[in-house]
mmCIF file of C-alpha atoms and ligand atoms in Angstrom:
data_model
loop_
_atom_site.group_PDB
_atom_site.id
_atom_site.type_symbol
_atom_site.label_atom_id
_atom_site.label_comp_id
_atom_site.label_asym_id
_atom_site.label_seq_id
_atom_site.Cartn_x
_atom_site.Cartn_y
_atom_site.Cartn_z
ATOM 1 C CA MET K 1 0.384 0.109 0.108
ATOM 2 C CA LEU K 2 2.776 2.356 1.235
ATOM 3 C CA GLU K 3 4.718 1.432 -2.083
ATOM 4 C CA GLN K 4 1.935 1.565 -4.271
ATOM 5 C CA ILE K 5 1.542 5.332 -2.678
ATOM 6 C CA ASN K 6 4.906 5.999 -2.926
ATOM 7 C CA ALA K 7 5.394 4.547 -6.419
ATOM 8 C CA LEU K 8 2.677 6.931 -7.529
ATOM 9 C CA LEU K 9 4.466 10.199 -5.989
ATOM 10 C CA GLU K 10 7.782 9.125 -7.598
ATOM 11 C CA GLU K 11 6.096 9.061 -10.927
ATOM 12 C CA ALA K 12 4.486 12.440 -10.594
ATOM 13 C CA LYS K 13 7.957 13.774 -9.678
ATOM 14 C CA SER K 14 9.936 12.679 -12.306
ATOM 15 C CA LYS K 15 7.333 13.981 -14.775
ATOM 16 C CA ILE K 16 7.402 17.579 -12.964
ATOM 17 C CA ASN K 17 10.835 17.303 -13.188
ATOM 18 C CA THR K 18 10.933 17.254 -17.115
ATOM 19 C CA CYS K 19 8.238 19.394 -17.740
ATOM 20 C CA GLN K 20 8.852 22.306 -19.902
ATOM 21 C CA ASP K 21 5.772 23.663 -20.723
ATOM 22 C CA LEU K 22 1.878 24.873 -19.613
ATOM 23 C CA LYS K 23 0.409 22.281 -21.654
ATOM 24 C CA THR K 24 2.556 19.321 -20.398
ATOM 25 C CA LEU K 25 1.944 20.564 -16.538
ATOM 26 C CA ASN K 26 -1.726 20.704 -17.575
ATOM 27 C CA ASP K 27 -1.822 16.698 -18.163
ATOM 28 C CA ILE K 28 0.373 16.014 -15.708
ATOM 29 C CA ARG K 29 -2.554 17.519 -12.863
ATOM 30 C CA VAL K 30 -5.015 15.698 -15.072
ATOM 31 C CA GLU K 31 -2.821 12.734 -14.893
ATOM 32 C CA PHE K 32 -2.652 12.720 -11.180
ATOM 33 C CA LEU K 33 -5.262 15.002 -9.624
ATOM 34 C CA GLY K 34 -8.326 14.919 -11.888
ATOM 35 C CA LYS K 35 -11.608 13.370 -11.490
ATOM 36 C CA GLN K 36 -10.265 10.257 -13.094
ATOM 37 C CA GLY K 37 -6.571 11.168 -11.915
ATOM 38 C CA LYS K 38 -4.133 8.054 -10.168
ATOM 39 C CA VAL K 39 -4.386 9.669 -6.922
ATOM 40 C CA THR K 40 -8.027 10.197 -6.874
ATOM 41 C CA ASN K 41 -8.490 6.571 -7.842
ATOM 42 C CA LEU K 42 -6.005 5.507 -5.005
ATOM 43 C CA LEU K 43 -8.717 7.107 -2.638
ATOM 44 C CA HIS K 44 -11.724 5.170 -4.620
ATOM 45 C CA THR K 45 -9.855 1.773 -3.320
ATOM 46 C CA MET K 46 -10.337 3.056 0.505
ATOM 47 C CA LYS K 47 -13.220 0.853 0.763
ATOM 48 C CA ASP K 48 -11.032 -1.967 -0.206
ATOM 49 C CA ILE K 49 -8.657 -1.161 2.624
ATOM 50 C CA ASP K 50 -8.872 -3.053 6.384
ATOM 51 C CA LYS K 51 -10.946 -0.961 8.467
ATOM 52 C CA GLU K 52 -8.012 0.714 10.739
ATOM 53 C CA GLU K 53 -5.604 1.076 8.040
ATOM 54 C CA ARG K 54 -8.000 3.248 6.317
ATOM 55 C CA PRO K 55 -7.097 6.512 8.273
ATOM 56 C CA LYS K 56 -3.543 6.146 7.771
ATOM 57 C CA PHE K 57 -3.852 5.141 3.892
ATOM 58 C CA GLY K 58 -6.103 8.299 3.931
ATOM 59 C CA GLN K 59 -3.613 10.491 5.508
ATOM 60 C CA LEU K 60 -0.799 9.166 3.099
ATOM 61 C CA VAL K 61 -3.032 9.664 0.014
ATOM 62 C CA ASN K 62 -3.740 13.297 1.227
ATOM 63 C CA SER K 63 -0.120 14.000 1.853
ATOM 64 C CA ALA K 64 0.947 12.364 -1.418
ATOM 65 C CA ARG K 65 -2.038 14.640 -3.249
ATOM 66 C CA ASN K 66 -0.697 17.851 -1.446
ATOM 67 C CA GLU K 67 2.728 17.111 -2.398
ATOM 68 C CA ILE K 68 1.974 16.865 -5.964
ATOM 69 C CA GLU K 69 -0.420 19.923 -5.738
ATOM 70 C CA GLU K 70 2.559 21.733 -4.359
ATOM 71 C CA LEU K 71 5.086 20.711 -6.740
ATOM 72 C CA LEU K 72 2.833 21.464 -9.551
ATOM 73 C CA LYS K 73 2.300 25.128 -8.270
ATOM 74 C CA ASN K 74 6.191 25.645 -8.108
ATOM 75 C CA LEU K 75 6.523 24.382 -11.311
ATOM 76 C CA GLN K 76 3.666 26.476 -12.776
ATOM 77 C CA ILE K 77 5.123 30.056 -11.188
ATOM 78 C CA SER K 78 8.510 29.097 -12.432
ATOM 79 C CA LEU K 79 7.645 28.304 -16.102
ATOM 80 C CA ASN K 80 5.404 31.377 -15.890
ATOM 81 C CA GLU K 81 8.768 33.739 -15.077
ATOM 82 C CA ARG K 82 10.555 31.685 -17.753
ATOM 83 C CA ALA K 83 7.820 32.646 -20.432
ATOM 84 C CA ILE K 84 8.171 36.255 -19.574
ATOM 85 C CA GLU K 85 11.709 35.701 -19.482
ATOM 86 C CA GLN K 86 11.803 34.516 -23.017
ATOM 87 C CA LYS K 87 9.242 37.278 -24.242
ATOM 88 C CA MET K 88 11.251 40.046 -22.852
ATOM 89 C CA ALA K 89 14.411 38.303 -24.497
ATOM 90 C CA SER K 90 12.828 37.999 -27.757
ATOM 91 C CA GLU K 91 11.528 41.859 -27.873
ATOM 92 C CA LYS K 92 15.024 43.395 -26.681
ATOM 93 C CA VAL K 93 15.786 46.696 -27.926
ATOM 94 C CA ASP K 94 19.357 47.323 -28.724
ATOM 95 C CA ILE K 95 19.723 51.033 -27.993
ATOM 96 C CA SER K 96 23.080 50.954 -29.096
ATOM 97 C CA GLU K 97 22.180 50.009 -32.731
ATOM 98 C CA PRO K 98 22.516 53.333 -34.761
ATOM 99 C CA SER K 99 19.819 54.844 -36.138
ATOM 100 C CA LYS K 100 18.556 55.064 -39.536
ATOM 101 C CA ILE K 101 18.766 58.303 -41.407
ATOM 102 C CA VAL K 102 14.815 59.516 -41.512
ATOM 103 C CA GLU K 103 14.920 62.236 -44.664
ATOM 104 C CA LYS K 104 13.380 65.104 -43.729
ATOM 105 C CA GLY K 105 11.328 67.036 -45.974
ATOM 106 C CA GLU K 106 11.932 71.357 -46.581
ATOM 107 C CA ILE K 107 9.335 73.411 -48.012
ATOM 108 C CA HIS K 108 10.849 74.649 -51.354
ATOM 109 C CA PRO K 109 12.226 78.562 -51.302
ATOM 110 C CA LEU K 110 9.758 79.178 -53.686
ATOM 111 C CA HIS K 111 6.770 78.454 -51.326
ATOM 112 C CA LYS K 112 8.248 79.809 -48.616
ATOM 113 C CA VAL K 113 8.246 83.437 -50.390
ATOM 114 C CA PHE K 114 4.956 82.788 -51.603
ATOM 115 C CA ASP K 115 3.948 81.664 -47.938
ATOM 116 C CA LYS K 116 5.626 84.580 -46.217
ATOM 117 C CA LEU K 117 3.311 87.082 -49.109
ATOM 118 C CA ILE K 118 0.596 85.053 -48.211
ATOM 119 C CA ASP K 119 0.554 85.681 -44.696
ATOM 120 C CA ALA K 120 1.574 89.007 -44.448
ATOM 121 C CA CYS K 121 -0.655 89.861 -47.021
ATOM 122 C CA VAL K 122 -3.816 87.958 -44.757
ATOM 123 C CA ALA K 123 -2.777 89.898 -41.635
ATOM 124 C CA MET K 124 -3.648 92.945 -43.489
ATOM 125 C CA GLY K 125 -7.152 91.850 -44.678
ATOM 126 C CA PHE K 126 -6.448 90.548 -48.074
ATOM 127 C CA THR K 127 -8.433 87.739 -49.385
ATOM 128 C CA VAL K 128 -6.607 84.932 -51.216
ATOM 129 C CA LEU K 129 -8.356 84.013 -54.353
ATOM 130 C CA THR K 130 -6.929 81.720 -57.530
ATOM 131 C CA GLY K 131 -8.040 81.828 -60.769
ATOM 132 C CA PRO K 132 -7.229 79.463 -63.522
ATOM 133 C CA GLU K 133 -3.995 78.350 -65.298
ATOM 134 C CA VAL K 134 -6.255 78.010 -68.656
ATOM 135 C CA GLU K 135 -7.839 81.310 -69.061
ATOM 136 C CA TYR K 136 -9.775 83.079 -71.689
ATOM 137 C CA ASP K 137 -8.143 85.937 -73.798
ATOM 138 C CA TYR K 138 -10.781 88.208 -72.531
ATOM 139 C CA TYR K 139 -9.610 87.604 -68.489
ATOM 140 C CA ASN K 140 -6.036 87.592 -69.592
ATOM 141 C CA PHE K 141 -6.203 90.660 -71.809
ATOM 142 C CA GLU K 142 -9.242 92.058 -72.951
ATOM 143 C CA ALA K 143 -10.918 92.920 -69.651
ATOM 144 C CA LEU K 144 -7.507 94.315 -68.344
ATOM 145 C CA ASN K 145 -7.322 97.023 -71.691
ATOM 146 C CA VAL K 146 -5.613 94.842 -73.810
ATOM 147 C CA PRO K 147 -7.784 94.324 -76.905
ATOM 148 C CA LYS K 148 -6.892 91.887 -79.762
ATOM 149 C CA ASP K 149 -4.315 93.164 -82.116
ATOM 150 C CA HIS K 150 -2.804 95.381 -79.411
ATOM 151 C CA PRO K 151 0.812 96.412 -79.367
ATOM 152 C CA ALA K 152 0.698 95.966 -75.655
ATOM 153 C CA ARG K 153 0.210 92.277 -76.351
ATOM 154 C CA ASP K 154 3.566 92.091 -77.452
ATOM 155 C CA MET K 155 5.392 92.598 -73.789
ATOM 156 C CA GLN K 156 4.255 88.570 -73.131
ATOM 157 C CA ASP K 157 4.918 85.991 -75.522
ATOM 158 C CA THR K 158 1.812 83.999 -74.666
ATOM 159 C CA PHE K 159 0.831 80.150 -75.584
ATOM 160 C CA PHE K 160 -2.204 80.436 -77.168
ATOM 161 C CA ILE K 161 -4.598 77.205 -76.792
ATOM 162 C CA THR K 162 -7.167 78.630 -79.253
ATOM 163 C CA ASP K 163 -7.864 82.111 -80.561
ATOM 164 C CA ASN K 164 -9.957 83.014 -77.269
ATOM 165 C CA ILE K 165 -8.050 80.322 -74.791
ATOM 166 C CA LEU K 166 -4.614 80.838 -73.440
ATOM 167 C CA MET K 167 -2.109 79.486 -71.053
ATOM 168 C CA ARG K 168 -2.629 82.900 -68.711
ATOM 169 C CA SER K 169 0.761 85.191 -68.948
ATOM 170 C CA GLN K 170 -0.460 86.964 -65.778
ATOM 171 C CA THR K 171 -2.194 86.631 -62.698
ATOM 172 C CA SER K 172 -4.030 89.876 -63.630
ATOM 173 C CA SER K 173 -6.297 87.845 -65.166
ATOM 174 C CA VAL K 174 -8.071 87.128 -61.637
ATOM 175 C CA GLN K 175 -8.379 90.930 -60.769
ATOM 176 C CA VAL K 176 -11.011 90.695 -63.305
ATOM 177 C CA ARG K 177 -12.714 87.743 -62.227
ATOM 178 C CA ALA K 178 -12.729 89.434 -58.938
ATOM 179 C CA MET K 179 -13.854 92.463 -59.553
ATOM 180 C CA GLU K 180 -16.882 90.730 -61.724
ATOM 181 C CA THR K 181 -17.845 88.811 -58.806
ATOM 182 C CA MET K 182 -17.326 90.960 -55.443
ATOM 183 C CA LYS K 183 -18.636 94.071 -54.387
ATOM 184 C CA PRO K 184 -16.127 96.791 -53.425
ATOM 185 C CA PRO K 185 -14.577 97.487 -51.040
ATOM 186 C CA PHE K 186 -12.371 94.436 -51.645
ATOM 187 C CA LYS K 187 -8.697 93.533 -51.003
ATOM 188 C CA ILE K 188 -7.235 90.241 -52.700
ATOM 189 C CA VAL K 189 -4.335 88.500 -53.621
ATOM 190 C CA SER K 190 -3.825 85.786 -56.062
ATOM 191 C CA PRO K 191 -0.883 83.533 -55.889
ATOM 192 C CA GLY K 192 -0.375 81.443 -58.649
ATOM 193 C CA ARG K 193 1.248 79.813 -61.595
ATOM 194 C CA THR K 194 2.034 81.892 -65.105
ATOM 195 C CA TYR K 195 2.766 80.739 -68.482
ATOM 196 C CA ARG K 196 5.401 82.399 -71.301
ATOM 197 C CA ALA K 197 7.177 81.425 -74.195
ATOM 198 C CA ASP K 198 10.399 82.652 -72.693
ATOM 199 C CA SER K 199 13.546 81.058 -71.611
ATOM 200 C CA ASP K 200 16.995 82.277 -70.137
ATOM 201 C CA ALA K 201 19.037 82.893 -66.814
ATOM 202 C CA THR K 202 15.894 85.245 -65.718
ATOM 203 C CA HIS K 203 12.732 83.934 -67.267
ATOM 204 C CA SER K 204 11.374 80.279 -67.311
ATOM 205 C CA PRO K 205 8.234 79.012 -69.742
ATOM 206 C CA VAL K 206 6.314 78.288 -66.128
ATOM 207 C CA PHE K 207 6.612 80.942 -63.374
ATOM 208 C CA HIS K 208 4.723 82.616 -60.508
ATOM 209 C CA GLN K 209 3.305 85.426 -59.930
ATOM 210 C CA PHE K 210 0.971 86.962 -56.628
ATOM 211 C CA GLU K 211 -1.521 89.567 -57.599
ATOM 212 C CA GLY K 212 -3.019 91.791 -55.459
ATOM 213 C CA LEU K 213 -5.893 94.272 -55.930
ATOM 214 C CA VAL K 214 -7.530 96.973 -53.385
ATOM 215 C CA VAL K 215 -10.754 98.256 -54.603
ATOM 216 C CA ASP K 216 -12.418 100.938 -52.454
ATOM 217 C CA GLU K 217 -13.627 104.713 -51.865
ATOM 218 C CA ASN K 218 -10.446 106.761 -52.249
ATOM 219 C CA VAL K 219 -7.666 104.569 -52.773
ATOM 220 C CA SER K 220 -4.573 106.643 -53.877
ATOM 221 C CA LEU K 221 -1.211 106.057 -54.857
ATOM 222 C CA VAL K 222 0.263 106.863 -51.416
ATOM 223 C CA ASP K 223 -2.027 103.738 -50.496
ATOM 224 C CA LEU K 224 -0.232 101.754 -52.915
ATOM 225 C CA LYS K 225 3.192 103.025 -51.893
ATOM 226 C CA SER K 226 2.902 102.219 -48.269
ATOM 227 C CA MET K 227 1.314 99.362 -48.781
ATOM 228 C CA LEU K 228 4.327 97.903 -50.950
ATOM 229 C CA THR K 229 6.920 99.437 -48.535
ATOM 230 C CA GLN K 230 5.299 97.826 -45.710
ATOM 231 C CA LEU K 231 5.284 94.116 -47.449
ATOM 232 C CA LEU K 232 8.422 94.619 -49.447
ATOM 233 C CA LYS K 233 10.393 95.421 -46.060
ATOM 234 C CA MET K 234 9.095 92.501 -44.554
ATOM 235 C CA LEU K 235 10.680 90.564 -47.051
ATOM 236 C CA PHE K 236 14.160 92.134 -47.659
ATOM 237 C CA GLY K 237 14.282 93.585 -44.159
ATOM 238 C CA GLU K 238 13.995 97.068 -42.344
ATOM 239 C CA ASN K 239 16.728 98.938 -43.796
ATOM 240 C CA THR K 240 15.807 97.918 -46.978
ATOM 241 C CA LYS K 241 15.152 101.420 -49.457
ATOM 242 C CA ILE K 242 12.345 100.833 -51.933
ATOM 243 C CA ARG K 243 12.553 102.935 -54.790
ATOM 244 C CA PHE K 244 9.389 103.881 -57.422
ATOM 245 C CA ARG K 245 9.683 104.377 -60.620
ATOM 246 C CA PRO K 246 7.380 105.558 -63.480
ATOM 247 C CA SER K 247 6.088 102.988 -66.138
ATOM 248 C CA TYR K 248 3.837 101.542 -68.483
ATOM 249 C CA PHE K 249 1.199 98.810 -68.384
ATOM 250 C CA PRO K 250 -2.239 98.827 -70.361
ATOM 251 C CA PHE K 251 -4.233 98.189 -67.041
ATOM 252 C CA THR K 252 -2.768 100.862 -64.782
ATOM 253 C CA GLU K 253 -2.408 104.360 -64.866
ATOM 254 C CA PRO K 254 -0.328 106.053 -63.269
ATOM 255 C CA SER K 255 1.872 102.776 -63.307
ATOM 256 C CA VAL K 256 4.934 102.393 -61.387
ATOM 257 C CA GLU K 257 7.980 99.844 -61.630
ATOM 258 C CA VAL K 258 9.249 98.930 -58.004
ATOM 259 C CA ASP K 259 12.930 98.213 -56.861
ATOM 260 C CA ALA K 260 14.791 97.387 -53.341
ATOM 261 C CA THR K 261 17.828 98.170 -52.886
ATOM 262 C CA CYS K 262 19.975 94.801 -53.777
ATOM 263 C CA PRO K 263 19.863 92.987 -50.694
ATOM 264 C CA SER K 264 23.428 91.183 -51.619
ATOM 265 C CA CYS K 265 25.241 94.384 -51.252
ATOM 266 C CA GLY K 266 22.969 96.461 -49.564
ATOM 267 C CA GLY K 267 22.765 99.487 -52.397
ATOM 268 C CA LYS K 268 26.500 99.639 -52.988
ATOM 269 C CA GLY K 269 26.254 97.693 -56.326
ATOM 270 C CA CYS K 270 27.487 94.416 -57.553
ATOM 271 C CA ARG K 271 27.529 91.390 -60.100
ATOM 272 C CA LEU K 272 24.126 90.410 -59.051
ATOM 273 C CA CYS K 273 22.312 94.137 -59.230
ATOM 274 C CA LYS K 274 24.982 94.944 -62.219
ATOM 275 C CA ASN K 275 26.029 97.716 -60.151
ATOM 276 C CA THR K 276 23.132 99.604 -60.171
ATOM 277 C CA GLY K 277 22.420 98.793 -56.301
ATOM 278 C CA TYR K 278 19.010 98.437 -56.626
ATOM 279 C CA MET K 279 16.653 95.036 -58.092
ATOM 280 C CA GLU K 280 13.556 95.595 -59.966
ATOM 281 C CA LEU K 281 10.768 93.779 -58.054
ATOM 282 C CA LEU K 282 7.223 94.110 -59.284
ATOM 283 C CA GLY K 283 4.676 96.264 -61.258
ATOM 284 C CA ALA K 284 2.280 97.944 -60.049
ATOM 285 C CA GLY K 285 -0.344 101.056 -60.421
ATOM 286 C CA MET K 286 -3.321 102.441 -60.160
ATOM 287 C CA VAL K 287 -6.405 100.313 -61.904
ATOM 288 C CA ASN K 288 -7.368 102.266 -65.171
ATOM 289 C CA PRO K 289 -10.745 103.780 -64.558
ATOM 290 C CA LYS K 290 -11.657 101.966 -67.953
ATOM 291 C CA VAL K 291 -10.909 98.165 -66.060
ATOM 292 C CA LEU K 292 -13.082 99.130 -63.525
ATOM 293 C CA GLU K 293 -16.012 100.375 -65.767
ATOM 294 C CA MET K 294 -15.533 97.020 -68.098
ATOM 295 C CA SER K 295 -15.968 94.920 -64.918
ATOM 296 C CA GLY K 296 -19.029 96.706 -63.849
ATOM 297 C CA ILE K 297 -17.238 98.864 -61.067
ATOM 298 C CA ASP K 298 -18.225 102.529 -60.925
ATOM 299 C CA SER K 299 -14.990 104.485 -61.675
ATOM 300 C CA ASN K 300 -16.466 107.859 -60.268
ATOM 301 C CA LYS K 301 -17.052 105.910 -57.027
ATOM 302 C CA TYR K 302 -13.923 103.621 -56.786
ATOM 303 C CA SER K 303 -10.511 103.835 -57.063
ATOM 304 C CA GLY K 304 -8.286 100.660 -56.832
ATOM 305 C CA PHE K 305 -4.292 99.962 -56.763
ATOM 306 C CA ALA K 306 -3.023 96.570 -57.905
ATOM 307 C CA PHE K 307 0.671 95.029 -58.099
ATOM 308 C CA GLY K 308 1.865 92.032 -59.347
ATOM 309 C CA PRO K 309 5.577 90.735 -58.304
ATOM 310 C CA GLY K 310 7.287 87.774 -60.052
ATOM 311 C CA VAL K 311 7.750 85.450 -56.820
ATOM 312 C CA ASP K 312 10.515 83.172 -58.614
ATOM 313 C CA ARG K 313 12.008 86.764 -58.795
ATOM 314 C CA LEU K 314 11.559 87.673 -55.541
ATOM 315 C CA ALA K 315 13.105 84.281 -54.455
ATOM 316 C CA MET K 316 16.152 84.769 -56.259
ATOM 317 C CA VAL K 317 16.840 87.939 -54.706
ATOM 318 C CA VAL K 318 15.900 86.875 -51.388
ATOM 319 C CA ASN K 319 18.448 84.159 -52.054
ATOM 320 C CA LYS K 320 20.925 85.428 -54.153
ATOM 321 C CA ILE K 321 20.316 83.147 -57.006
ATOM 322 C CA PRO K 322 22.012 84.155 -60.126
ATOM 323 C CA ASP K 323 19.980 81.535 -62.362
ATOM 324 C CA LEU K 324 15.939 81.366 -62.061
ATOM 325 C CA ARG K 325 16.376 78.253 -63.656
ATOM 326 C CA MET K 326 18.245 76.448 -60.963
ATOM 327 C CA MET K 327 14.911 76.994 -58.689
ATOM 328 C CA PHE K 328 13.154 73.940 -60.934
ATOM 329 C CA GLU K 329 15.868 72.009 -61.499
ATOM 330 C CA ASN K 330 15.427 70.140 -58.096
ATOM 331 C CA ASP K 331 19.119 69.722 -57.567
ATOM 332 C CA MET K 332 19.101 68.621 -53.820
ATOM 333 C CA LYS K 333 22.485 69.841 -53.705
ATOM 334 C CA PHE K 334 21.435 73.209 -54.171
ATOM 335 C CA LEU K 335 18.040 73.220 -52.430
ATOM 336 C CA GLU K 336 19.675 72.055 -49.218
ATOM 337 C CA GLN K 337 21.470 75.165 -48.932
ATOM 338 C CA LEU K 338 18.617 76.975 -49.123
ATOM 339 C CA LYS K 339 16.841 75.466 -46.037
HETATM 340 N N1 DAH L 401 1.079 91.733 -64.458
HETATM 341 C C1 DAH L 401 2.223 92.626 -65.041
HETATM 342 C C2 DAH L 401 3.035 91.560 -65.791
HETATM 343 O O1 DAH L 401 3.209 90.382 -65.547
HETATM 344 C C3 DAH L 401 2.421 92.856 -63.696
HETATM 345 C C4 DAH L 401 1.588 93.391 -63.259
HETATM 346 C C5 DAH L 401 1.528 95.145 -63.332
HETATM 347 C C6 DAH L 401 0.291 93.451 -62.260
HETATM 348 C C7 DAH L 401 1.076 96.192 -62.678
HETATM 349 C C8 DAH L 401 -0.551 94.149 -61.742
HETATM 350 C C9 DAH L 401 -0.356 95.663 -61.954
HETATM 351 O O2 DAH L 401 -1.433 94.012 -60.909
HETATM 352 O O3 DAH L 401 -1.344 96.590 -61.614
HETATM 353 O O4 DAH L 401 3.944 92.020 -66.248
#
């Protein structure tokens, strides 16, 4: 009897000693302690034992049972610990490993200038409008006081698609669209892409303009001068001198050309400004009353000013880039210098 119990205990111990996983552990528990388990079955044999031996037998089986239970409990704890250790080892991060270099994108130098212009103008109360790049001749020329066959069309080498449809050669087209749809007073700016059959160090067939238009009562050239001075100083620095020269555009009267002291030499004269000390930046003027009238605005009541810098040119000047085409070549070595 005693031997039988000991043999069972030894069998259980040896199985527990070699057990490596929770499933086997559970099988052992069922095998010995389950309802049909070997130890449990031993208790069922109690009735076949002599009466006086029964308590002793019961005690021995129970203590074997408790021992097996204890061993299984300890085994379970150590198997759980081992599982956690293994999981941690498999998820270990080597913090000494050199990290991968993540390439970070940057805003293109041209768009940085756009962003600055837009931010400044929005702060001054302008609304941002955009217009189509494939445009009607009417909006690009006719409504801006440049009728068909007018010699002023020669100022812009335009890509025509049909007789009446073209790739817009200037964002001034958006002025007309604004005047047709908005009621004065209003102030709009329009950033966008423009197209001309031009290509050299300072011209690209695709380029960018930033049109501005203010229409209100009593708008004068003084408003134009002070607003543009403020905008250009924001872009080039407080110490920049701004110069206005008389010019000609069919849609403005009077018209001006606006220059700023060269950011490279500060006005002394250098290669970048061809020794003039100044950089030519943009055209502007008081909106020709005829242009206001054509879009249905009463020119006796309202006046306006407009301006239209080439943004590529501004970005060239800001970044002292000698050739405009470099801005579109996407040469990373070049662009990284302008971060
Ligand atoms: N659109 C003109 C050009 O491309 C620039 C310009 C001049 C725009 C005078 C204006 C303006 O709004 O008033 O040459």
